[in-house]
Amino acid sequence: MTWSAAQYVKFEDERTRPARDLLAQVPDVRQGPLFDIGCGPGNSTELVAARFSGAPLTGVDSDADMLAAARRRLPGIPFVQGDLTEWHPGEPPALLFANAVLQWMPDPAASIARLAGMLAPGGVLAVQMPDNLDEPTHRAMREIAAEPSFADAYEAGLPNRNSLPAPFRLIDLLSPLCARVDVWHTIYYHRLDGPEAIVEWVKGTGLRPYLAPLPKERRQAFLARYLERVRAEYPQLADGRVLLRFPRLFLVAVRKETVPA
């Protein structure tokens, strides 16, 4: 699955707001390298760079198009390509900032534990993940993909994300390693121009693995069917727009100074 930076930034203000909210809860960090992992087109990296001006910051992403956009946006910051299932920093980080990326990992909880284990003593792990698999936008994707008209394209299995770990599991998982573990949910309500705008939003993220296996004609048929579902699920507001409900899960963990052997 490839990504499109241009599609992603169509809703940049709305997509960047959770990154701002996450960064606001990050304490001051110690000296050492900072990493924005899953940096995308650099919108979150820009926030981290402004907050920790002068600190050594690197952006990491697996997608070439996203990295090209990030380098154009922030030419003074290094951006490297890496698969986060196996990526490892050169030295223990003072900050790992992971905005809207770990939900794509095969096991988000295992990825979070692995990243926390990389931190320097006193280092910070900051994570934000969409928690929207039960929202109408994502139920519709799964159900349409399972319809006879499309199911044969997913013979290897539907490209569903795994559910996120419950907050209590994250706290239990990280508490032996971390002196502080804060977990919370925020539900955002984005007022968009209409059902078509919701489709454009998820075309940049959640819909991509469903559309990728389809040839052009069937992709258009899938999108038409999906738009029907979105119209039915998201009624118009009084001003003609629609309201996209978007829950997100946040985590900030600070590694202990010393961890018992």
Coordinates of C-alpha atoms in Angstrom, one line a residue:
M1 CA 0.0 0.0 0.0
T2 CA 1.4 3.4 -1.0
W3 CA 0.3 6.7 0.4
S4 CA -0.5 10.1 -1.1
A5 CA 0.8 13.2 0.8
A6 CA -1.4 15.4 -1.4
Q7 CA -4.5 13.5 -0.4
Y8 CA -3.5 13.4 3.3
V9 CA -3.0 17.2 3.6
K10 CA -6.4 18.0 2.2
F11 CA -7.6 18.1 5.8
E12 CA -4.3 19.1 7.4
D13 CA -5.7 21.4 10.1
E14 CA -8.0 18.7 11.3
R15 CA -5.4 16.0 11.1
T16 CA -2.8 18.1 12.9
R17 CA -5.0 19.1 15.9
P18 CA -4.5 15.8 17.7
A19 CA -0.7 16.1 17.2
R20 CA -0.9 19.5 18.9
D21 CA -3.0 18.1 21.7
L22 CA -0.6 15.3 22.2
L23 CA 2.5 17.5 22.2
A24 CA 0.9 19.8 24.8
Q25 CA 1.0 16.9 27.3
V26 CA 4.6 16.1 26.6
P27 CA 6.9 17.3 29.4
D28 CA 10.2 19.0 28.8
V29 CA 12.7 16.4 27.5
R30 CA 16.3 15.8 28.3
Q31 CA 19.2 16.2 26.0
G32 CA 19.3 13.6 23.3
P33 CA 17.9 12.7 19.9
L34 CA 14.2 13.2 19.1
F35 CA 12.3 11.2 16.6
D36 CA 9.0 11.8 14.9
I37 CA 8.1 8.3 13.8
G38 CA 5.4 7.9 11.1
C39 CA 6.1 11.5 10.4
G40 CA 4.0 11.6 7.2
P41 CA 4.3 14.9 5.2
G42 CA 6.0 16.6 8.2
N43 CA 3.1 18.4 9.8
S44 CA 3.7 16.8 13.1
T45 CA 7.5 17.1 12.8
E46 CA 7.0 20.9 12.3
L47 CA 5.3 21.0 15.7
V48 CA 8.0 19.1 17.5
A49 CA 10.7 21.2 15.9
A50 CA 9.0 24.4 17.1
R51 CA 8.5 23.1 20.6
F52 CA 12.1 21.7 21.0
S53 CA 14.0 24.2 18.9
G54 CA 17.6 23.3 18.4
A55 CA 17.2 19.7 19.6
P56 CA 18.4 17.0 17.2
L57 CA 15.2 15.8 15.5
T58 CA 14.7 13.2 12.8
G59 CA 11.6 12.2 10.9
V60 CA 11.0 8.6 10.1
D61 CA 8.4 7.2 7.7
S62 CA 8.0 4.1 5.5
D63 CA 6.5 5.9 2.5
A64 CA 8.6 7.7 -0.2
D65 CA 5.9 10.2 -1.2
M66 CA 5.3 11.3 2.4
L67 CA 9.1 11.7 3.0
A68 CA 9.5 13.7 -0.2
A69 CA 6.7 16.1 1.0
A70 CA 8.3 16.3 4.5
R71 CA 11.7 17.2 3.0
R72 CA 10.2 20.0 0.9
R73 CA 8.4 21.3 3.9
L74 CA 11.3 21.1 6.4
P75 CA 14.6 21.1 4.4
G76 CA 16.7 21.6 7.5
I77 CA 15.5 18.4 9.2
P78 CA 16.7 14.9 8.3
F79 CA 14.0 12.5 7.2
V80 CA 14.8 8.8 6.8
Q81 CA 12.9 5.8 5.4
G82 CA 12.2 3.0 7.8
D83 CA 9.8 0.2 8.5
L84 CA 8.5 0.7 12.0
T85 CA 8.1 -3.0 12.6
E86 CA 11.8 -3.3 12.7
W87 CA 13.2 0.3 12.9
H88 CA 15.6 1.1 15.7
P89 CA 17.3 4.4 16.5
G90 CA 21.1 4.7 16.6
E91 CA 21.1 5.8 20.2
P92 CA 18.4 5.9 23.0
P93 CA 15.9 8.7 22.3
A94 CA 14.9 11.5 24.6
L95 CA 11.6 11.6 22.7
L96 CA 9.7 9.2 20.5
F97 CA 6.7 11.0 19.0
A98 CA 4.2 8.7 17.2
N99 CA 1.2 10.5 15.9
A100 CA -1.4 8.4 14.0
V101 CA 0.9 5.6 13.0
L102 CA 1.0 2.7 15.5
Q103 CA -2.6 1.7 14.7
W104 CA -1.2 0.3 11.5
M105 CA 1.1 -2.0 13.3
P106 CA 0.2 -5.7 13.4
D107 CA 0.2 -5.6 17.2
P108 CA 0.0 -1.9 18.5
A109 CA 0.5 -2.9 22.1
A110 CA 3.7 -4.8 21.3
S111 CA 4.9 -1.9 19.2
I112 CA 4.3 0.5 22.1
A113 CA 6.2 -1.7 24.5
R114 CA 9.1 -2.1 22.0
L115 CA 9.4 1.7 21.6
A116 CA 9.2 2.3 25.3
G117 CA 12.1 -0.1 25.7
M118 CA 14.2 2.0 23.3
L119 CA 14.0 5.2 25.4
A120 CA 16.9 6.7 27.3
P121 CA 16.4 7.0 31.1
G122 CA 13.8 9.7 31.6
G123 CA 12.9 9.6 27.9
V124 CA 9.4 10.2 26.7
L125 CA 7.1 8.2 24.4
A126 CA 4.1 10.1 23.1
V127 CA 1.5 8.2 21.0
Q128 CA -1.8 9.1 19.4
M129 CA -3.9 6.6 17.5
P130 CA -7.3 6.8 15.8
D131 CA -9.8 4.6 17.8
N132 CA -12.5 4.6 15.2
L133 CA -12.9 1.0 14.0
D134 CA -16.5 1.0 15.4
E135 CA -17.4 4.3 13.7
P136 CA -19.8 4.2 10.6
T137 CA -16.9 5.2 8.3
H138 CA -15.0 2.0 9.1
R139 CA -17.9 -0.4 9.6
A140 CA -19.0 0.5 6.1
M141 CA -15.5 -0.2 4.6
R142 CA -15.5 -3.7 6.1
E143 CA -19.1 -4.5 5.2
I144 CA -18.7 -3.3 1.6
A145 CA -15.5 -5.2 1.1
A146 CA -17.3 -8.4 2.2
E147 CA -20.1 -8.0 -0.3
P148 CA -20.1 -10.4 -3.3
S149 CA -19.2 -7.6 -5.7
F150 CA -15.9 -7.0 -4.0
A151 CA -15.0 -9.9 -1.8
D152 CA -12.9 -11.8 -4.3
A153 CA -10.4 -9.0 -4.4
Y154 CA -9.5 -9.7 -0.8
E155 CA -8.8 -13.4 -1.0
A156 CA -5.9 -13.1 1.4
G157 CA -8.3 -11.6 4.0
L158 CA -9.9 -8.2 4.5
P159 CA -7.3 -5.5 5.3
N160 CA -8.7 -4.7 8.7
R161 CA -6.7 -2.9 11.3
N162 CA -6.4 -4.7 14.6
S163 CA -8.2 -3.2 17.6
L164 CA -6.3 -0.9 19.9
P165 CA -5.3 -2.2 23.4
A166 CA -7.5 -1.1 26.3
P167 CA -6.1 1.7 28.5
F168 CA -5.7 -0.7 31.5
R169 CA -3.6 -3.0 29.3
L170 CA -1.3 -0.2 28.3
I171 CA -0.9 1.0 31.9
D172 CA -0.1 -2.6 33.1
L173 CA 2.3 -3.1 30.1
L174 CA 4.3 0.1 30.6
S175 CA 4.3 0.6 34.4
P176 CA 7.2 -1.8 35.1
L177 CA 9.4 0.3 32.8
C178 CA 7.9 3.8 33.1
A179 CA 7.6 6.2 36.0
R180 CA 4.6 7.9 34.4
V181 CA 1.9 6.5 32.1
D182 CA -1.0 8.7 31.1
V183 CA -3.7 7.3 28.8
W184 CA -6.8 9.2 27.7
H185 CA -9.4 9.4 24.9
T186 CA -10.6 12.5 23.1
I187 CA -13.5 12.5 20.7
Y188 CA -13.2 15.1 17.9
Y189 CA -16.2 16.4 16.0
H190 CA -15.2 17.7 12.6
R191 CA -17.7 19.7 10.7
L192 CA -17.2 18.9 7.0
D193 CA -18.8 20.2 3.8
G194 CA -20.8 17.0 3.1
P195 CA -20.6 13.3 2.7
E196 CA -18.2 13.6 -0.2
A197 CA -15.8 15.4 2.2
I198 CA -15.9 12.4 4.6
V199 CA -15.0 10.1 1.7
E200 CA -12.1 12.4 0.7
W201 CA -10.9 12.3 4.3
V202 CA -10.8 8.5 4.6
K203 CA -9.4 8.1 1.1
G204 CA -6.2 9.5 2.6
T205 CA -6.0 6.9 5.3
G206 CA -8.5 4.1 6.2
L207 CA -9.8 3.5 2.8
R208 CA -6.4 3.1 1.1
P209 CA -5.9 -0.7 1.9
Y210 CA -9.4 -1.4 0.7
L211 CA -9.0 0.4 -2.6
A212 CA -5.5 -0.7 -3.3
P213 CA -6.3 -4.3 -4.5
L214 CA -9.1 -3.1 -6.8
P215 CA -8.7 -2.2 -10.5
K216 CA -9.8 1.3 -11.5
E217 CA -13.4 0.5 -12.5
R218 CA -14.1 -1.6 -9.4
R219 CA -12.4 1.1 -7.2
Q220 CA -14.9 3.6 -8.5
A221 CA -17.8 1.2 -7.9
F222 CA -16.5 0.7 -4.3
L223 CA -16.3 4.5 -3.7
A224 CA -19.8 5.0 -5.1
R225 CA -21.2 2.3 -2.8
Y226 CA -19.2 3.7 0.1
L227 CA -20.6 7.2 -0.6
E228 CA -24.1 5.8 -0.4
R229 CA -23.4 4.4 3.0
V230 CA -21.8 7.6 4.3
R231 CA -24.8 9.6 3.1
A232 CA -27.1 7.3 5.1
E233 CA -25.0 7.3 8.2
Y234 CA -24.1 11.0 8.5
P235 CA -27.2 13.3 8.3
Q236 CA -26.9 16.9 7.3
L237 CA -26.6 19.6 10.0
A238 CA -28.8 22.7 9.8
D239 CA -26.2 24.5 7.7
G240 CA -26.0 21.6 5.2
R241 CA -22.7 20.2 6.4
V242 CA -22.1 16.9 8.2
L243 CA -20.4 16.0 11.5
L244 CA -17.6 13.4 11.5
R245 CA -17.2 11.9 15.0
F246 CA -13.6 10.8 15.4
P247 CA -12.4 9.1 18.7
R248 CA -8.6 9.0 19.3
L249 CA -6.5 7.3 22.0
F250 CA -3.5 9.2 23.6
L251 CA -0.6 7.9 25.6
V252 CA 2.4 9.7 27.2
A253 CA 4.9 7.6 29.1
V254 CA 8.2 8.6 30.8
R255 CA 10.8 5.9 31.3
K256 CA 12.2 5.4 34.7
E257 CA 15.6 6.5 35.6
T258 CA 16.6 3.0 36.5
V259 CA 14.7 -0.2 35.7
P260 CA 15.2 -3.3 38.0
A261 CA 16.9 -6.1 36.3

